[in-house]
Amino acid sequence: MNDCIEEGERLRRLAELAIVEAPVDPLMDELCGLACGLLDMPVAFVSILDATQAHIKAHHGYAYVSAPRESTFCDVTIRNDEPLIVPDLLNDPRFAQSPFVVQAPHVRFYAGIPLAVQPGMRVGSLCVLDTKPRELSEEQVACLQSLAGLVIGQIRHHSSRQIMARQALELARRQKMLAQTAQLAGVGGFEIELESGALTASDELLRLLGAADLPTLDDLLACFEGNEDLRTSFDDLRRGSGPVDSEIEMLVADGVPRHVRIYAEVATAASGSNIVGIVQDITGRKKATDELEWLATHDTLTGVANRAAFTRHIETAFRVADETGRRLALIMLDVDRFKAINDTHGHDVGDRVLAVVAERLVSAVGNRGTVARLGGDEFGILVYPVEAESAIAAVAGDILAALREPFVFGKFEVGTHGTLGIALSSLEDTNAPSLFKEADIALYEAKKAGRDGFALFRSEMRTALDARLGRLTTTRLAAVS
């Protein structure tokens, strides 16, 4: 579909949305991170296009900056409602000479989803990039479109919030605040006379805070008991400083925790200056944000940590270990015979096996460590602190015993077990990549020894592996000669 509103009207509506000048939205950054993680892409960003510029409003990976609109891929993306997928930009005459292709960062792959906030009103795009040619499956394109829908929701939410704040303040100045704000679901309004300190609250505000009456500012602040920062903000506002804009967790009369946003500023009218403001229930938005944060740090199939979060756990453990002088251990686990399980019983059963493996690992490790799925049938376990090799051997034994139990699914059972490679940190290990490499070498040795067991990394393992690689290289060179 190529229907689009006239460009002048598009720019007018874009100005009303007030997203070009809006600050960076952390939730949009998280959505870009999800796009990179789910599609295995190095770069994702959200761009908003005005008359001359493409403004980067969120990104993950390479930190692109705003650029002239006509030089960007996104300028082509917003001309249609359909996704723009370019497997190899060098082979597309529209983009082969683009500075982003022929110069750093040398982009080769591009996929963009137009962001239409209403039919024909395309304000920008959600894009993913790679420095090598590639293809996207239909499922991956659908996933990117779903994330674009979340970005559009954030744009609409931002616009709605701006409009709501302006409306609430205007209604307050015209003395119609109470009647109008009651119609806004989850938003209560108030007005405070600066001279007398008397407060007028809307019915919705009283309902939201579970209060019978709020005659003064002190009564309003008492609903947020113990939040001295909020009281200080209102004191500063009275002395002429900027607006109050805070997000607070509170308990209302029914004992249910809620997250609210409080916004207030001084409004000047012919009758004098008053403080006008709103209290907005953002519990639902906070829940959605928490869910997105969970998705960004967890493997959706098993519920354990994903590789990115796991790596951050290891780096944090290294920093603590440097301060305390204690050691940590990384266990890498491969599920034995997993390909045969998939081939024999299908991927549905394979997925169920992985989910049960994760449950058993969490149970076997307990509070001794953190479990993560690194990809495929590979899992990682971080154990910290480790007092002795015997302690990590005990953890490994518990894991192997848990995996030897049959996996029963209805009327049939699946038999498998695991093989472990273990690396203990030392003074030479200062980061996650080095520990991953050592655990991987130990895993190779454990598999070579017959599987269903574990091997603890020793320096001679690296020497032996380097020797084998050297012999293999020599043999290959001799064959070529």
Coordinates of C-alpha atoms in Angstrom, one line a residue, residues 8-430:
G8 CA 3.0 19.3 4.5
E9 CA 0.2 17.7 6.5
R10 CA 2.6 14.9 7.7
L11 CA 5.1 17.5 9.0
R12 CA 2.3 19.4 10.8
R13 CA 1.1 16.2 12.5
L14 CA 4.8 15.3 13.3
A15 CA 5.2 18.6 15.1
E16 CA 2.0 17.9 17.1
L17 CA 3.4 14.6 18.2
A18 CA 6.5 16.5 19.7
I19 CA 8.7 13.4 19.3
V20 CA 11.6 15.0 17.3
E21 CA 12.6 17.2 20.2
A22 CA 11.7 14.6 22.9
P23 CA 14.5 13.1 25.1
V24 CA 15.7 9.6 24.4
D25 CA 13.1 7.0 25.5
P26 CA 14.9 4.2 27.4
L27 CA 12.0 1.8 26.5
M28 CA 12.7 2.4 22.8
D29 CA 16.4 1.6 23.4
E30 CA 15.3 -1.6 25.0
L31 CA 13.1 -2.4 22.0
C32 CA 16.1 -1.9 19.7
G33 CA 18.1 -4.2 21.9
L34 CA 15.3 -6.8 21.7
A35 CA 15.4 -6.5 17.9
C36 CA 19.1 -7.1 17.8
G37 CA 18.8 -10.0 20.2
L38 CA 15.9 -11.7 18.5
L39 CA 17.2 -11.3 14.9
D40 CA 20.9 -11.7 15.8
M41 CA 21.7 -8.2 14.4
P42 CA 24.5 -6.0 15.5
V43 CA 22.6 -2.7 15.1
A44 CA 19.0 -1.5 15.4
F45 CA 17.7 2.1 15.6
V46 CA 14.5 4.1 15.5
S47 CA 14.6 7.1 13.2
I48 CA 12.1 10.0 12.9
L49 CA 12.1 12.0 9.6
D50 CA 11.2 15.7 9.5
A51 CA 11.6 17.9 6.4
T52 CA 15.4 17.6 6.1
Q53 CA 16.8 15.3 8.8
A54 CA 16.6 11.7 9.9
H55 CA 16.7 11.9 13.8
I56 CA 17.9 8.9 15.7
K57 CA 15.6 8.6 18.7
A58 CA 16.8 5.2 20.0
H59 CA 19.5 2.7 19.1
H60 CA 21.4 -0.4 20.0
G61 CA 24.9 -1.2 18.8
Y62 CA 26.6 1.3 16.5
A63 CA 25.8 4.8 17.7
Y64 CA 24.4 6.4 14.5
V65 CA 23.8 10.2 14.6
S66 CA 21.2 12.2 12.8
A67 CA 21.9 12.6 9.1
P68 CA 20.4 14.5 6.1
R69 CA 17.2 12.8 5.2
E70 CA 17.9 12.2 1.5
S71 CA 21.1 10.2 2.4
T72 CA 19.3 7.6 4.5
F73 CA 17.7 4.3 3.8
C74 CA 14.8 5.3 6.0
D75 CA 13.8 8.0 3.5
V76 CA 12.9 5.2 1.1
T77 CA 11.3 3.1 3.8
I78 CA 8.6 5.6 4.7
R79 CA 7.3 5.9 1.1
N80 CA 5.3 2.6 1.6
D81 CA 3.5 0.7 4.3
E82 CA 5.4 -2.5 3.5
P83 CA 8.7 -3.5 5.1
L84 CA 11.8 -2.5 3.1
I85 CA 14.2 -5.5 3.0
V86 CA 17.5 -5.1 1.2
P87 CA 19.6 -8.4 1.4
D88 CA 22.7 -6.7 -0.1
L89 CA 22.9 -2.9 -0.4
L90 CA 25.8 -3.1 -2.8
N91 CA 23.6 -4.9 -5.3
D92 CA 20.8 -2.4 -5.1
P93 CA 21.3 0.7 -7.4
R94 CA 19.3 2.9 -5.0
F95 CA 21.9 2.4 -2.2
A96 CA 25.1 1.0 -3.7
Q97 CA 26.8 4.5 -3.5
S98 CA 25.4 5.5 -0.1
P99 CA 28.0 6.9 2.2
F100 CA 26.8 4.4 4.8
V101 CA 27.7 1.5 2.4
V102 CA 31.0 2.7 0.8
Q103 CA 32.3 4.3 3.9
A104 CA 32.3 3.2 7.6
P105 CA 30.3 1.5 9.0
H106 CA 30.1 -0.3 5.5
V107 CA 26.5 -1.4 5.9
R108 CA 25.5 -4.4 3.6
F109 CA 22.1 -5.4 4.9
Y110 CA 19.1 -3.3 5.8
A111 CA 15.6 -4.0 7.0
G112 CA 13.2 -1.3 7.9
I113 CA 9.6 -1.2 9.1
P114 CA 7.7 2.1 8.5
L115 CA 6.2 3.6 11.7
A116 CA 2.6 4.6 10.8
V117 CA 0.9 6.3 13.7
Q118 CA -2.3 6.3 11.6
P119 CA -3.1 5.3 8.0
G120 CA -0.8 7.1 5.7
M121 CA 0.9 9.0 8.5
R122 CA 4.4 7.4 8.4
V123 CA 6.8 9.3 10.8
G124 CA 9.9 7.2 10.6
S125 CA 11.1 3.6 10.8
L126 CA 12.5 0.8 13.0
C127 CA 15.6 -0.5 11.3
V128 CA 18.1 -3.3 11.7
L129 CA 21.5 -3.3 10.0
D130 CA 24.4 -5.7 9.4
T131 CA 27.8 -5.4 7.8
K132 CA 27.3 -8.5 5.8
P133 CA 24.6 -9.6 3.3
R134 CA 21.8 -11.8 4.7
E135 CA 18.1 -12.7 4.5
L136 CA 15.2 -12.6 6.9
S137 CA 12.6 -15.3 7.2
E138 CA 8.9 -14.5 7.2
E139 CA 8.9 -15.1 11.0
Q140 CA 11.8 -12.7 11.5
V141 CA 10.0 -10.0 9.5
A142 CA 6.9 -10.6 11.5
C143 CA 8.9 -10.3 14.7
L144 CA 10.4 -7.0 13.5
Q145 CA 6.9 -5.7 12.6
S146 CA 5.6 -6.6 16.1
L147 CA 8.5 -4.6 17.7
A148 CA 7.7 -1.7 15.3
G149 CA 4.1 -1.9 16.7
L150 CA 5.5 -1.5 20.2
V151 CA 7.6 1.5 19.0
I152 CA 4.4 3.1 17.5
G153 CA 2.7 2.5 20.8
Q154 CA 5.5 4.4 22.6
I155 CA 5.2 7.3 20.2
R156 CA 1.4 7.4 20.7
H157 CA 1.9 7.2 24.5
H158 CA 4.4 10.1 24.4
S159 CA 2.0 12.2 22.3
S160 CA -0.9 11.3 24.6
R161 CA 1.1 12.2 27.7
Q162 CA 2.1 15.6 26.2
I163 CA -1.4 16.4 25.1
M164 CA -2.8 15.2 28.5
A165 CA -0.5 17.5 30.4
R166 CA -1.3 20.5 28.3
Q167 CA -5.0 19.8 28.6
A168 CA -4.9 19.4 32.3
L169 CA -3.0 22.6 32.8
E170 CA -5.2 24.6 30.5
L171 CA -8.3 23.2 32.2
A172 CA -6.9 24.2 35.6
R173 CA -6.3 27.8 34.4
R174 CA -9.9 28.1 33.2
Q175 CA -11.3 26.7 36.4
K176 CA -12.7 23.6 34.7
M177 CA -10.1 21.1 35.9
L178 CA -12.2 19.1 38.2
A179 CA -15.0 18.3 35.7
Q180 CA -12.6 17.5 32.9
T181 CA -9.8 15.5 34.7
A182 CA -12.5 13.1 36.2
Q183 CA -13.1 11.9 32.6
L184 CA -9.4 11.0 32.1
A185 CA -9.0 7.4 33.2
G186 CA -6.3 7.1 35.9
V187 CA -5.5 10.8 36.0
G188 CA -6.4 13.1 38.9
G189 CA -5.8 16.8 39.0
F190 CA -5.2 19.3 41.7
E191 CA -4.8 23.1 42.1
I192 CA -3.0 24.8 45.0
E193 CA -3.4 28.5 45.9
L194 CA 0.1 29.8 46.5
E195 CA -1.0 32.4 49.0
S196 CA -3.3 30.3 51.2
G197 CA -1.9 26.9 50.5
A198 CA -5.5 25.6 50.0
L199 CA -5.7 22.6 47.7
T200 CA -8.6 21.6 45.4
A201 CA -8.6 18.0 44.3
S202 CA -10.6 16.2 41.6
D203 CA -12.8 13.2 42.4
E204 CA -10.5 11.0 40.4
L205 CA -7.4 12.1 42.4
L206 CA -9.2 11.3 45.7
R207 CA -10.2 7.9 44.3
L208 CA -6.7 7.2 43.0
L209 CA -5.0 8.0 46.3
G210 CA -7.7 6.4 48.4
A211 CA -8.3 9.7 50.3
A212 CA -11.6 11.2 51.6
D213 CA -10.3 14.8 51.3
L214 CA -7.1 16.6 50.5
P215 CA -7.5 20.2 51.8
T216 CA -3.8 21.2 51.7
L217 CA -0.5 20.3 50.0
D218 CA 0.6 18.6 53.3
D219 CA -2.4 16.3 53.1
L220 CA -1.4 15.4 49.5
L221 CA 2.2 14.8 50.4
A222 CA 1.1 12.6 53.3
C223 CA -0.3 10.1 50.8
F224 CA 3.4 9.6 49.8
E225 CA 4.6 9.1 53.3
G226 CA 8.4 9.1 53.8
N227 CA 9.1 10.6 50.3
E228 CA 11.1 13.7 51.4
D229 CA 12.4 14.3 47.8
L230 CA 8.9 15.0 46.7
R231 CA 8.3 17.5 49.5
T232 CA 11.6 19.2 48.6
S233 CA 10.6 19.4 44.9
F234 CA 7.3 21.2 45.8
D235 CA 9.2 23.5 48.1
D236 CA 11.6 24.4 45.2
L237 CA 8.6 24.9 42.9
R238 CA 7.1 27.4 45.3
R239 CA 10.4 29.3 45.3
G240 CA 10.3 29.5 41.5
S241 CA 12.3 26.5 40.3
G242 CA 11.3 24.2 37.5
P243 CA 8.2 21.8 37.4
V244 CA 7.8 18.8 39.6
D245 CA 8.0 15.6 37.6
S246 CA 8.4 12.4 39.7
E247 CA 7.5 8.7 39.5
I248 CA 6.7 7.1 42.8
E249 CA 5.7 3.7 44.1
M250 CA 3.0 3.9 46.8
L251 CA 0.5 1.8 48.8
V252 CA -3.1 3.0 48.6
A253 CA -5.9 2.3 51.1
D254 CA -6.7 -1.2 49.6
G255 CA -3.1 -2.2 50.2
V256 CA -2.3 -2.7 46.5
P257 CA 1.0 -1.1 45.4
R258 CA 0.7 1.4 42.5
H259 CA 3.1 3.4 40.5
V260 CA 2.1 7.0 39.9
R261 CA 3.6 10.0 38.0
I262 CA 3.2 13.4 39.6
Y263 CA 3.6 16.5 37.4
A264 CA 3.0 20.1 38.7
E265 CA 4.0 23.6 37.7
V266 CA 3.2 27.2 38.4
A267 CA 0.4 28.6 36.2
T268 CA -0.1 32.3 36.0
A269 CA -3.5 33.7 35.2
A270 CA -5.3 37.1 35.6
S271 CA -6.4 36.0 39.0
G272 CA -2.9 35.2 40.2
S273 CA -0.4 32.4 40.2
N274 CA -1.3 28.9 41.4
I275 CA 0.3 25.4 41.3
V276 CA -1.6 23.1 39.0
G277 CA -0.8 19.5 38.5
I278 CA -1.8 15.9 37.8
V279 CA -1.3 12.5 39.4
Q280 CA -1.3 9.7 36.8
D281 CA -1.6 5.9 37.5
I282 CA 1.2 4.4 35.5
T283 CA 1.1 0.9 37.1
G284 CA 0.2 -0.7 33.7
R285 CA 3.0 1.0 31.9
K286 CA 5.5 0.0 34.6
K287 CA 4.4 -3.6 34.4
A288 CA 4.9 -3.5 30.6
T289 CA 8.3 -2.1 31.1
D290 CA 9.2 -4.7 33.6
E291 CA 8.1 -7.4 31.2
L292 CA 10.2 -6.0 28.4
E293 CA 13.2 -5.9 30.8
W294 CA 12.6 -9.5 31.6
L295 CA 12.5 -10.4 27.9
A296 CA 15.8 -8.6 27.4
T297 CA 17.6 -10.6 30.0
H298 CA 15.9 -14.0 29.9
D299 CA 15.6 -17.0 27.5
T300 CA 11.9 -17.2 26.7
L301 CA 11.9 -20.9 26.2
T302 CA 13.5 -21.9 29.6
G303 CA 13.0 -18.8 31.7
V304 CA 16.7 -18.8 32.8
A305 CA 19.1 -15.9 32.0
N306 CA 20.1 -15.4 28.4
R307 CA 23.7 -15.1 27.2
A308 CA 23.9 -11.3 27.4
A309 CA 22.6 -11.1 30.9
F310 CA 24.8 -14.1 31.9
T311 CA 27.9 -12.4 30.6
R312 CA 27.1 -9.3 32.6
H313 CA 26.7 -11.5 35.7
I314 CA 30.2 -13.0 35.1
E315 CA 31.8 -9.5 34.7
T316 CA 30.1 -8.3 37.9
A317 CA 31.4 -11.4 39.7
F318 CA 34.9 -10.7 38.5
R319 CA 34.7 -7.2 39.9
V320 CA 33.6 -8.5 43.2
A321 CA 36.2 -11.2 43.2
D322 CA 38.9 -8.6 42.6
E323 CA 37.8 -6.8 45.7
T324 CA 37.4 -9.9 47.9
G325 CA 40.2 -12.1 46.6
R326 CA 37.7 -15.0 46.1
R327 CA 37.3 -17.2 43.0
L328 CA 34.5 -17.9 40.7
A329 CA 33.8 -20.8 38.4
L330 CA 32.1 -21.2 35.0
I331 CA 30.4 -24.5 34.0
M332 CA 29.5 -25.0 30.4
L333 CA 27.1 -27.8 29.7
D334 CA 26.0 -29.6 26.5
V335 CA 22.9 -31.8 26.5
D336 CA 24.2 -35.1 25.1
R337 CA 22.3 -36.7 22.2
F338 CA 20.1 -33.6 21.8
K339 CA 20.2 -33.7 17.9
A340 CA 19.0 -37.3 18.0
I341 CA 16.1 -36.3 20.3
N342 CA 15.1 -33.6 17.8
D343 CA 15.4 -35.9 14.9
T344 CA 13.5 -38.7 16.5
H345 CA 10.8 -36.9 18.5
G346 CA 10.6 -33.5 16.8
H347 CA 11.5 -30.0 17.9
D348 CA 8.5 -29.7 20.2
V349 CA 9.8 -32.5 22.4
G350 CA 13.3 -31.0 22.1
D351 CA 12.1 -27.7 23.4
R352 CA 10.3 -29.5 26.3
V353 CA 13.6 -31.3 27.1
L354 CA 15.5 -28.0 27.2
A355 CA 12.8 -26.5 29.5
V356 CA 13.1 -29.5 31.9
V357 CA 16.9 -29.4 31.7
A358 CA 16.8 -25.7 32.8
E359 CA 14.4 -26.6 35.7
R360 CA 16.7 -29.4 36.9
L361 CA 19.8 -27.2 36.6
V362 CA 18.2 -24.5 38.7
S363 CA 17.1 -27.1 41.3
A364 CA 20.5 -28.8 41.4
V365 CA 22.5 -25.6 41.6
G366 CA 20.2 -23.9 44.1
N367 CA 21.6 -20.8 45.7
R368 CA 25.2 -21.8 44.8
G369 CA 25.1 -20.1 41.3
T370 CA 23.2 -18.7 38.3
V371 CA 22.0 -20.7 35.4
A372 CA 21.7 -19.4 31.8
R373 CA 20.9 -20.8 28.4
L374 CA 23.7 -19.8 26.0
G375 CA 22.1 -21.1 22.8
G376 CA 20.8 -24.3 21.3
D377 CA 21.4 -27.1 23.8
E378 CA 24.3 -25.3 25.6
F379 CA 23.8 -24.0 29.1
G380 CA 26.1 -22.0 31.4
I381 CA 26.3 -22.0 35.2
L382 CA 28.2 -19.3 37.2
V383 CA 29.2 -20.4 40.7
Y384 CA 30.4 -17.8 43.1
P385 CA 32.2 -17.8 45.5
V386 CA 34.2 -21.0 45.1
E387 CA 36.2 -22.0 48.1
A388 CA 37.8 -25.1 46.7
E389 CA 37.9 -27.4 43.7
S390 CA 36.0 -30.0 45.7
A391 CA 33.0 -27.6 46.0
I392 CA 32.7 -27.1 42.3
A393 CA 33.1 -30.8 41.7
A394 CA 30.2 -31.3 44.1
V395 CA 28.0 -28.9 42.1
A396 CA 29.0 -30.7 38.9
G397 CA 28.1 -34.1 40.4
D398 CA 24.7 -32.8 41.4
I399 CA 24.1 -31.5 37.9
L400 CA 25.1 -34.8 36.2
A401 CA 22.9 -36.8 38.6
A402 CA 19.9 -34.6 37.9
L403 CA 20.3 -35.0 34.2
R404 CA 20.6 -38.8 34.3
E405 CA 16.9 -39.1 35.5
P406 CA 14.7 -39.9 32.5
F407 CA 12.6 -37.2 30.9
V408 CA 9.0 -38.4 30.9
F409 CA 6.5 -36.9 28.6
G410 CA 3.1 -38.5 28.7
K411 CA 3.5 -42.2 27.5
F412 CA 7.1 -42.0 26.5
E413 CA 10.3 -41.0 28.0
V414 CA 13.6 -39.6 26.7
G415 CA 17.0 -40.5 28.0
T416 CA 19.9 -38.1 27.9
H417 CA 22.6 -36.7 30.1
G418 CA 25.0 -33.9 30.1
T419 CA 28.7 -33.2 29.6
L420 CA 30.4 -30.4 31.6
G421 CA 33.5 -28.2 31.1
I422 CA 34.6 -26.2 34.1
A423 CA 36.9 -23.2 34.4
L424 CA 38.0 -21.7 37.7
S425 CA 39.1 -18.1 37.7
S426 CA 42.7 -17.2 38.5
L427 CA 44.8 -14.1 38.6
E428 CA 45.2 -14.5 34.8
D429 CA 41.5 -14.5 34.2
T430 CA 40.1 -11.0 34.3

